[in-house]
PDB file of C-alpha atoms in Angstrom:
ATOM      1  CA  MET A 162       0.063   0.037  -0.204  1.00  0.00           C
ATOM      2  CA  LEU A 163       1.038   3.677  -0.523  1.00  0.00           C
ATOM      3  CA  ARG A 164       1.718   5.317   2.659  1.00  0.00           C
ATOM      4  CA  LYS A 165       3.884   7.541   4.693  1.00  0.00           C
ATOM      5  CA  ILE A 166       7.206   6.004   6.198  1.00  0.00           C
ATOM      6  CA  ILE A 167      10.490   7.076   7.357  1.00  0.00           C
ATOM      7  CA  HIS A 168      13.677   7.249   5.238  1.00  0.00           C
ATOM      8  CA  ILE A 169      17.184   6.741   6.568  1.00  0.00           C
ATOM      9  CA  ASP A 170      20.230   8.246   4.766  1.00  0.00           C
ATOM     10  CA  GLU A 171      23.028   5.882   5.787  1.00  0.00           C
ATOM     11  CA  ASP A 172      25.528   8.583   4.467  1.00  0.00           C
ATOM     12  CA  LYS A 173      24.388  10.951   6.962  1.00  0.00           C
ATOM     13  CA  CYS A 174      23.829   8.571   9.909  1.00  0.00           C
ATOM     14  CA  ASN A 175      26.793   8.759  12.469  1.00  0.00           C
ATOM     15  CA  GLY A 176      25.588   5.556  14.298  1.00  0.00           C
ATOM     16  CA  CYS A 177      24.620   7.088  17.560  1.00  0.00           C
ATOM     17  CA  GLY A 178      21.591   5.003  17.764  1.00  0.00           C
ATOM     18  CA  LEU A 179      19.411   7.305  19.310  1.00  0.00           C
ATOM     19  CA  CYS A 180      16.739   6.739  16.645  1.00  0.00           C
ATOM     20  CA  ALA A 181      16.513   3.040  17.355  1.00  0.00           C
ATOM     21  CA  LYS A 182      15.956   3.888  21.149  1.00  0.00           C
ATOM     22  CA  ALA A 183      13.030   6.187  20.179  1.00  0.00           C
ATOM     23  CA  CYS A 184      11.441   3.897  18.001  1.00  0.00           C
ATOM     24  CA  HIS A 185       8.656   2.337  20.228  1.00  0.00           C
ATOM     25  CA  GLU A 186       7.898  -0.238  17.590  1.00  0.00           C
ATOM     26  CA  GLY A 187      11.117  -1.691  17.008  1.00  0.00           C
ATOM     27  CA  ALA A 188      11.302  -0.989  13.372  1.00  0.00           C
ATOM     28  CA  ILE A 189      14.951   0.463  13.441  1.00  0.00           C
ATOM     29  CA  GLU A 190      18.018  -1.744  14.281  1.00  0.00           C
ATOM     30  CA  MET A 191      21.574  -0.816  14.169  1.00  0.00           C
ATOM     31  CA  ILE A 192      23.622  -2.787  11.806  1.00  0.00           C
ATOM     32  CA  ASN A 193      27.226  -2.329  11.200  1.00  0.00           C
ATOM     33  CA  GLY A 194      27.237   0.969  13.040  1.00  0.00           C
ATOM     34  CA  LYS A 195      24.470   2.421  10.874  1.00  0.00           C
ATOM     35  CA  ALA A 196      20.514   2.643  11.598  1.00  0.00           C
ATOM     36  CA  LYS A 197      18.572   0.647   9.275  1.00  0.00           C
ATOM     37  CA  LEU A 198      14.817   0.303   8.877  1.00  0.00           C
ATOM     38  CA  THR A 199      14.664  -3.227   9.031  1.00  0.00           C
ATOM     39  CA  ARG A 200      10.689  -3.913   9.376  1.00  0.00           C
ATOM     40  CA  GLU A 201       8.572  -1.664   7.224  1.00  0.00           C
ATOM     41  CA  ASN A 202       5.462  -3.092   8.715  1.00  0.00           C
ATOM     42  CA  PHE A 203       6.557  -1.906  12.292  1.00  0.00           C
ATOM     43  CA  CYS A 204       6.858   1.678  11.150  1.00  0.00           C
ATOM     44  CA  ASP A 205       3.635   3.488  12.175  1.00  0.00           C
ATOM     45  CA  GLY A 206       4.657   6.487  10.208  1.00  0.00           C
ATOM     46  CA  PHE A 207       4.452   8.821  13.230  1.00  0.00           C
ATOM     47  CA  GLY A 208       8.136   9.744  13.206  1.00  0.00           C
ATOM     48  CA  ASP A 209       9.288   9.699  17.038  1.00  0.00           C
ATOM     49  CA  CYS A 210      12.732   8.960  15.715  1.00  0.00           C
ATOM     50  CA  LEU A 211      13.021  12.325  13.577  1.00  0.00           C
ATOM     51  CA  PRO A 212      13.552  14.530  16.302  1.00  0.00           C
ATOM     52  CA  GLU A 213      16.210  12.162  17.907  1.00  0.00           C
ATOM     53  CA  CYS A 214      18.334  12.371  15.055  1.00  0.00           C
ATOM     54  CA  PRO A 215      21.329  15.090  15.430  1.00  0.00           C
ATOM     55  CA  THR A 216      22.434  14.716  11.838  1.00  0.00           C
ATOM     56  CA  GLY A 217      19.118  15.044  10.117  1.00  0.00           C
ATOM     57  CA  ALA A 218      19.606  11.675   8.442  1.00  0.00           C
ATOM     58  CA  ILE A 219      15.965  10.707   9.063  1.00  0.00           C
ATOM     59  CA  THR A 220      13.148  12.011   6.624  1.00  0.00           C
ATOM     60  CA  PHE A 221       9.645  11.057   5.495  1.00  0.00           C
ATOM     61  CA  GLU A 222       8.694   9.740   2.256  1.00  0.00           C
ATOM     62  CA  GLU A 223       5.728   8.150   0.675  1.00  0.00           C
ATOM     63  CA  ARG A 224       6.206   4.948  -0.997  1.00  0.00           C
ATOM     64  CA  GLU A 225       4.763   1.524  -1.582  1.00  0.00           C
ATOM     65  CA  VAL A 226       5.201  -0.295   1.755  1.00  0.00           C
ATOM     66  CA  PRO A 227       3.615  -3.207   3.771  1.00  0.00           C
ATOM     67  CA  ALA A 228       0.835  -1.836   6.047  1.00  0.00           C
ATOM     68  CA  TYR A 229       1.402  -1.288   9.541  1.00  0.00           C
ATOM     69  CA  ASP A 230       1.041  -4.451  11.531  1.00  0.00           C
ATOM     70  CA  GLU A 231       0.036  -3.363  15.166  1.00  0.00           C
ATOM     71  CA  ASN A 232      -0.341  -7.045  16.193  1.00  0.00           C
ATOM     72  CA  ALA A 233       3.054  -7.937  15.137  1.00  0.00           C
ATOM     73  CA  VAL A 234       4.396  -5.047  16.839  1.00  0.00           C
ATOM     74  CA  LYS A 235       2.732  -6.068  20.208  1.00  0.00           C
ATOM     75  CA  LYS A 236       3.816  -9.640  19.763  1.00  0.00           C
ATOM     76  CA  SER A 237       7.344  -8.623  19.211  1.00  0.00           C
ATOM     77  CA  LYS A 238       7.216  -6.280  22.186  1.00  0.00           C
ATOM     78  CA  GLN A 239       5.947  -9.187  24.569  1.00  0.00           C
ATOM     79  CA  ALA A 240       8.671 -11.409  23.275  1.00  0.00           C
ATOM     80  CA  GLN A 241      11.368  -9.049  24.095  1.00  0.00           C
ATOM     81  CA  ILE A 242      10.086  -8.296  27.601  1.00  0.00           C
ATOM     82  CA  LEU A 243       9.760 -12.182  28.366  1.00  0.00           C
ATOM     83  CA  LYS A 244      13.423 -12.496  26.745  1.00  0.00           C
ATOM     84  CA  GLN A 245      14.528  -9.966  29.115  1.00  0.00           C
ATOM     85  CA  ALA A 246      12.899 -11.362  32.101  1.00  0.00           C
ATOM     86  CA  GLN A 247      14.345 -15.044  31.377  1.00  0.00           C
ATOM     87  CA  ALA A 248      17.666 -13.441  30.835  1.00  0.00           C
ATOM     88  CA  GLN A 249      17.391 -11.600  34.318  1.00  0.00           C
ATOM     89  CA  ASN A 250      16.324 -14.768  35.974  1.00  0.00           C
ATOM     90  CA  HIS A 251      19.031 -17.058  34.255  1.00  0.00           C
ATOM     91  CA  ALA A 252      21.724 -14.552  35.463  1.00  0.00           C
ATOM     92  CA  GLY A 253      20.696 -15.510  38.916  1.00  0.00           C
ATOM     93  CA  CYS A 254      19.775 -11.971  40.000  1.00  0.00           C
ATOM     94  CA  PRO A 255      19.654 -11.803  43.881  1.00  0.00           C
ATOM     95  CA  GLY A 256      16.722  -9.287  43.551  1.00  0.00           C
ATOM     96  CA  SER A 257      14.653 -11.887  42.008  1.00  0.00           C
ATOM     97  CA  ALA A 258      15.065 -14.764  44.464  1.00  0.00           C
ATOM     98  CA  ALA A 259      12.091 -15.996  45.743  1.00  0.00           C
ATOM     99  CA  MET A 260      11.585 -15.347  49.685  1.00  0.00           C
ATOM    100  CA  PHE A 261       8.811 -15.749  52.096  1.00  0.00           C
ATOM    101  CA  PHE A 262       8.253 -13.311  55.121  1.00  0.00           C
ATOM    102  CA  ASP A 263       7.059 -14.598  58.320  1.00  0.00           C
ATOM    103  CA  ARG A 264       4.919 -11.729  59.506  1.00  0.00           C
ATOM    104  CA  ALA A 265       4.072 -13.515  62.805  1.00  0.00           C
ATOM    105  CA  LYS A 266       7.651 -14.248  63.686  1.00  0.00           C
ATOM    106  CA  ASN A 267       8.716 -10.813  62.660  1.00  0.00           C
ATOM    107  CA  ASN A 268       6.207  -9.038  64.773  1.00  0.00           C
ATOM    108  CA  ASN A 269       7.437 -11.157  67.916  1.00  0.00           C
ATOM    109  CA  ASN A 270      11.149  -9.954  67.470  1.00  0.00           C
ATOM    110  CA  SER A 271      13.039  -7.370  69.729  1.00  0.00           C
ATOM    111  CA  ALA A 272      13.142  -4.796  66.968  1.00  0.00           C
ATOM    112  CA  PRO A 273      10.797  -1.737  67.357  1.00  0.00           C
ATOM    113  CA  LEU A 274       7.759  -2.102  64.923  1.00  0.00           C
ATOM    114  CA  PRO A 275       6.883   0.851  62.781  1.00  0.00           C
ATOM    115  CA  GLU A 276       3.521   2.600  63.318  1.00  0.00           C
ATOM    116  CA  PHE A 277       2.222   1.173  59.995  1.00  0.00           C
ATOM    117  CA  GLN A 278       3.539  -2.311  59.237  1.00  0.00           C
ATOM    118  CA  SER A 279       4.107  -3.755  55.788  1.00  0.00           C
ATOM    119  CA  GLN A 280       1.891  -7.028  55.424  1.00  0.00           C
ATOM    120  CA  LEU A 281       4.098  -8.356  52.377  1.00  0.00           C
ATOM    121  CA  THR A 282       4.631 -12.073  52.905  1.00  0.00           C
ATOM    122  CA  ASN A 283       6.389 -13.008  49.459  1.00  0.00           C
ATOM    123  CA  TRP A 284       8.961 -11.602  47.110  1.00  0.00           C
ATOM    124  CA  PRO A 285       9.153 -11.096  44.027  1.00  0.00           C
ATOM    125  CA  VAL A 286       5.671  -9.611  43.338  1.00  0.00           C
ATOM    126  CA  GLN A 287       5.831  -8.803  39.632  1.00  0.00           C
ATOM    127  CA  VAL A 288       4.028 -11.593  37.672  1.00  0.00           C
ATOM    128  CA  LYS A 289       6.567 -11.866  34.939  1.00  0.00           C
ATOM    129  CA  LEU A 290       9.424 -12.573  37.746  1.00  0.00           C
ATOM    130  CA  LEU A 291       7.551 -14.882  39.798  1.00  0.00           C
ATOM    131  CA  PRO A 292       8.151 -18.522  39.554  1.00  0.00           C
ATOM    132  CA  SER A 293       5.250 -20.803  38.554  1.00  0.00           C
ATOM    133  CA  LYS A 294       5.806 -23.037  41.665  1.00  0.00           C
ATOM    134  CA  SER A 295       6.871 -22.029  45.114  1.00  0.00           C
ATOM    135  CA  ASP A 296       6.305 -22.904  48.677  1.00  0.00           C
ATOM    136  CA  PHE A 297       4.653 -19.423  49.359  1.00  0.00           C
ATOM    137  CA  TYR A 298       1.990 -20.567  46.953  1.00  0.00           C
ATOM    138  CA  GLU A 299       0.910 -23.667  48.963  1.00  0.00           C
ATOM    139  CA  ASN A 300      -2.490 -23.240  50.503  1.00  0.00           C
ATOM    140  CA  ALA A 301      -2.468 -19.594  49.586  1.00  0.00           C
ATOM    141  CA  GLU A 302      -4.907 -17.043  49.106  1.00  0.00           C
ATOM    142  CA  ILE A 303      -3.669 -15.158  46.091  1.00  0.00           C
ATOM    143  CA  LEU A 304      -4.014 -11.526  45.665  1.00  0.00           C
ATOM    144  CA  LEU A 305      -3.610 -10.491  42.102  1.00  0.00           C
ATOM    145  CA  ALA A 306      -3.608  -6.706  41.825  1.00  0.00           C
ATOM    146  CA  ALA A 307      -3.024  -3.866  39.213  1.00  0.00           C
ATOM    147  CA  ASP A 308      -0.114  -1.824  39.899  1.00  0.00           C
ATOM    148  CA  CYS A 309      -1.910   1.030  40.279  1.00  0.00           C
ATOM    149  CA  THR A 310      -4.264  -0.001  43.024  1.00  0.00           C
ATOM    150  CA  ALA A 311      -1.706   0.237  45.983  1.00  0.00           C
ATOM    151  CA  TYR A 312      -1.339   3.994  45.239  1.00  0.00           C
ATOM    152  CA  ALA A 313      -4.882   4.788  44.736  1.00  0.00           C
ATOM    153  CA  TYR A 314      -6.407   2.929  47.880  1.00  0.00           C
ATOM    154  CA  ALA A 315      -5.056   4.238  51.121  1.00  0.00           C
ATOM    155  CA  ASN A 316      -5.547   0.905  53.390  1.00  0.00           C
ATOM    156  CA  PHE A 317      -4.090  -1.420  50.805  1.00  0.00           C
ATOM    157  CA  HIS A 318      -1.831  -3.408  53.051  1.00  0.00           C
ATOM    158  CA  GLU A 319      -4.131  -3.856  55.919  1.00  0.00           C
ATOM    159  CA  GLU A 320      -7.222  -4.747  53.883  1.00  0.00           C
ATOM    160  CA  PHE A 321      -5.768  -6.464  50.865  1.00  0.00           C
ATOM    161  CA  ILE A 322      -2.439  -7.904  51.102  1.00  0.00           C
ATOM    162  CA  LYS A 323      -2.684  -9.032  54.814  1.00  0.00           C
ATOM    163  CA  GLY A 324      -2.750 -12.870  54.831  1.00  0.00           C
ATOM    164  CA  LYS A 325      -2.359 -13.311  51.127  1.00  0.00           C
ATOM    165  CA  THR A 326       0.258 -13.999  48.329  1.00  0.00           C
ATOM    166  CA  LEU A 327       0.781 -10.986  46.241  1.00  0.00           C
ATOM    167  CA  LEU A 328       0.850 -10.923  42.467  1.00  0.00           C
ATOM    168  CA  ILE A 329       1.172  -7.511  40.655  1.00  0.00           C
ATOM    169  CA  ALA A 330       0.761  -6.481  37.105  1.00  0.00           C
ATOM    170  CA  CYS A 331      -0.173  -3.692  34.318  1.00  0.00           C
ATOM    171  CA  PRO A 332      -1.974  -5.067  31.382  1.00  0.00           C
ATOM    172  CA  LYS A 333      -1.336  -1.621  29.673  1.00  0.00           C
ATOM    173  CA  LEU A 334       2.388  -1.072  30.320  1.00  0.00           C
ATOM    174  CA  ASP A 335       3.560  -4.583  30.726  1.00  0.00           C
ATOM    175  CA  MET A 336       2.252  -5.578  27.089  1.00  0.00           C
ATOM    176  CA  VAL A 337       2.187  -9.296  27.965  1.00  0.00           C
ATOM    177  CA  ASP A 338      -0.562 -11.562  28.138  1.00  0.00           C
ATOM    178  CA  TYR A 339      -0.130 -13.363  31.644  1.00  0.00           C
ATOM    179  CA  SER A 340      -3.147 -15.830  30.976  1.00  0.00           C
ATOM    180  CA  GLU A 341      -0.597 -18.892  30.480  1.00  0.00           C
ATOM    181  CA  LYS A 342       1.568 -17.760  33.382  1.00  0.00           C
ATOM    182  CA  LEU A 343      -0.959 -17.256  35.628  1.00  0.00           C
ATOM    183  CA  ALA A 344      -2.586 -20.598  34.718  1.00  0.00           C
ATOM    184  CA  GLU A 345       0.817 -22.318  35.373  1.00  0.00           C
ATOM    185  CA  ILE A 346       0.579 -20.913  39.098  1.00  0.00           C
ATOM    186  CA  LEU A 347      -2.963 -21.932  39.709  1.00  0.00           C
ATOM    187  CA  LYS A 348      -2.313 -25.324  38.301  1.00  0.00           C
ATOM    188  CA  ASN A 349       1.090 -26.033  39.708  1.00  0.00           C
ATOM    189  CA  ASN A 350       0.147 -25.117  43.175  1.00  0.00           C
ATOM    190  CA  ASN A 351      -2.782 -25.664  45.854  1.00  0.00           C
ATOM    191  CA  ILE A 352      -4.294 -22.180  45.821  1.00  0.00           C
ATOM    192  CA  LYS A 353      -7.320 -21.764  48.206  1.00  0.00           C
ATOM    193  CA  SER A 354      -8.662 -18.565  46.698  1.00  0.00           C
ATOM    194  CA  VAL A 355      -8.024 -15.683  44.311  1.00  0.00           C
ATOM    195  CA  THR A 356      -8.864 -12.002  44.705  1.00  0.00           C
ATOM    196  CA  LEU A 357      -8.462  -9.432  42.090  1.00  0.00           C
ATOM    197  CA  VAL A 358      -8.084  -5.850  42.792  1.00  0.00           C
ATOM    198  CA  ARG A 359      -8.013  -3.757  39.641  1.00  0.00           C
ATOM    199  CA  MET A 360      -8.706   0.021  38.824  1.00  0.00           C
ATOM    200  CA  GLU A 361     -11.929   1.297  37.367  1.00  0.00           C
ATOM    201  CA  VAL A 362     -10.122   2.366  34.237  1.00  0.00           C
ATOM    202  CA  PRO A 363     -11.155   0.306  31.051  1.00  0.00           C
ATOM    203  CA  CYS A 364      -7.551  -0.920  30.189  1.00  0.00           C
ATOM    204  CA  CYS A 365      -7.323  -2.553  33.590  1.00  0.00           C
ATOM    205  CA  GLY A 366     -10.303  -4.969  32.488  1.00  0.00           C
ATOM    206  CA  GLY A 367      -7.622  -6.740  30.493  1.00  0.00           C
ATOM    207  CA  LEU A 368      -6.206  -8.002  33.714  1.00  0.00           C
ATOM    208  CA  GLU A 369      -9.424  -9.363  34.419  1.00  0.00           C
ATOM    209  CA  ARG A 370      -9.778 -11.259  31.200  1.00  0.00           C
ATOM    210  CA  MET A 371      -6.554 -12.784  31.646  1.00  0.00           C
ATOM    211  CA  LEU A 372      -7.327 -13.977  35.102  1.00  0.00           C
ATOM    212  CA  ASN A 373     -10.522 -15.712  34.048  1.00  0.00           C
ATOM    213  CA  ARG A 374      -8.704 -17.145  31.151  1.00  0.00           C
ATOM    214  CA  ALA A 375      -6.042 -18.533  33.545  1.00  0.00           C
ATOM    215  CA  VAL A 376      -8.638 -20.162  35.724  1.00  0.00           C
ATOM    216  CA  GLU A 377     -10.309 -21.596  32.727  1.00  0.00           C
ATOM    217  CA  ILE A 378      -6.927 -23.090  31.337  1.00  0.00           C
ATOM    218  CA  SER A 379      -5.792 -24.391  34.597  1.00  0.00           C
ATOM    219  CA  GLY A 380      -9.023 -26.421  35.099  1.00  0.00           C
ATOM    220  CA  LYS A 381      -9.260 -25.398  38.669  1.00  0.00           C
ATOM    221  CA  ASN A 382     -12.682 -24.782  40.470  1.00  0.00           C
ATOM    222  CA  LEU A 383     -11.848 -21.056  41.383  1.00  0.00           C
ATOM    223  CA  LYS A 384     -14.127 -18.080  41.401  1.00  0.00           C
ATOM    224  CA  PRO A 385     -12.188 -15.021  41.431  1.00  0.00           C
ATOM    225  CA  ASN A 386     -13.438 -12.210  43.904  1.00  0.00           C
ATOM    226  CA  VAL A 387     -13.008  -8.894  41.880  1.00  0.00           C
ATOM    227  CA  ILE A 388     -12.712  -5.773  43.787  1.00  0.00           C
ATOM    228  CA  ILE A 389     -12.566  -2.578  41.590  1.00  0.00           C
ATOM    229  CA  ILE A 390     -10.839   0.760  42.943  1.00  0.00           C
ATOM    230  CA  THR A 391     -11.849   4.114  41.660  1.00  0.00           C
ATOM    231  CA  ARG A 392      -9.493   6.670  40.466  1.00  0.00           C
ATOM    232  CA  ASP A 393     -10.058   8.731  43.550  1.00  0.00           C
ATOM    233  CA  GLY A 394      -9.520   5.960  45.949  1.00  0.00           C
ATOM    234  CA  ARG A 395     -12.662   4.379  46.597  1.00  0.00           C
ATOM    235  CA  LYS A 396     -13.465   0.521  46.637  1.00  0.00           C
ATOM    236  CA  ILE A 397     -16.466  -1.146  44.699  1.00  0.00           C
ATOM    237  CA  ILE A 398     -17.176  -4.714  45.145  1.00  0.00           C
TER     238      ILE A 398
END
């Protein structure tokens, strides 16, 4: 199809790589020290890369190219995120090591307790970093929460996290379909219950759809309890 797309003048390109970093679609790659448009169907024609180029090597042109493929872009982003997460786990990052915090034991030690205590019992909490099987899932009440809920709802620790194993994700920014990962967690462990806390915004409904799909895939007899938090910090059940 005939549409607007970027053109890179390799003679002007100094190989700084700023355009590749600015391209959110992943259409530009650095090859042999030069920027190249390697995926024409990934270029949306908006030109976020243009203002980043210090030499003026990037311009717009109109020519016959494949249509912009949004689904292919999303799949590529998901694959890249998963690859990065796997690389981090394989590298043995100590920050992603599975840990269980015994709150009852901690509360009985001699150290003074803060006025407001954390109720977190597991680490990590990001779905993409969590293992599919762990001791902290056994007989657990799972709390799947959208990232923003902890900031919007003031009493999040006491009312939602306390006594639960926490998993957090953002269906909008993570760009990953967590259905399979969540299904693995539900299938591989003895889960007592699942609660979802999500924001009222439409994009957050994606997390609810992922969870429902995960329950279906897992074959477990679980009915998630869904709680919605408004943008001004109120709770809807």
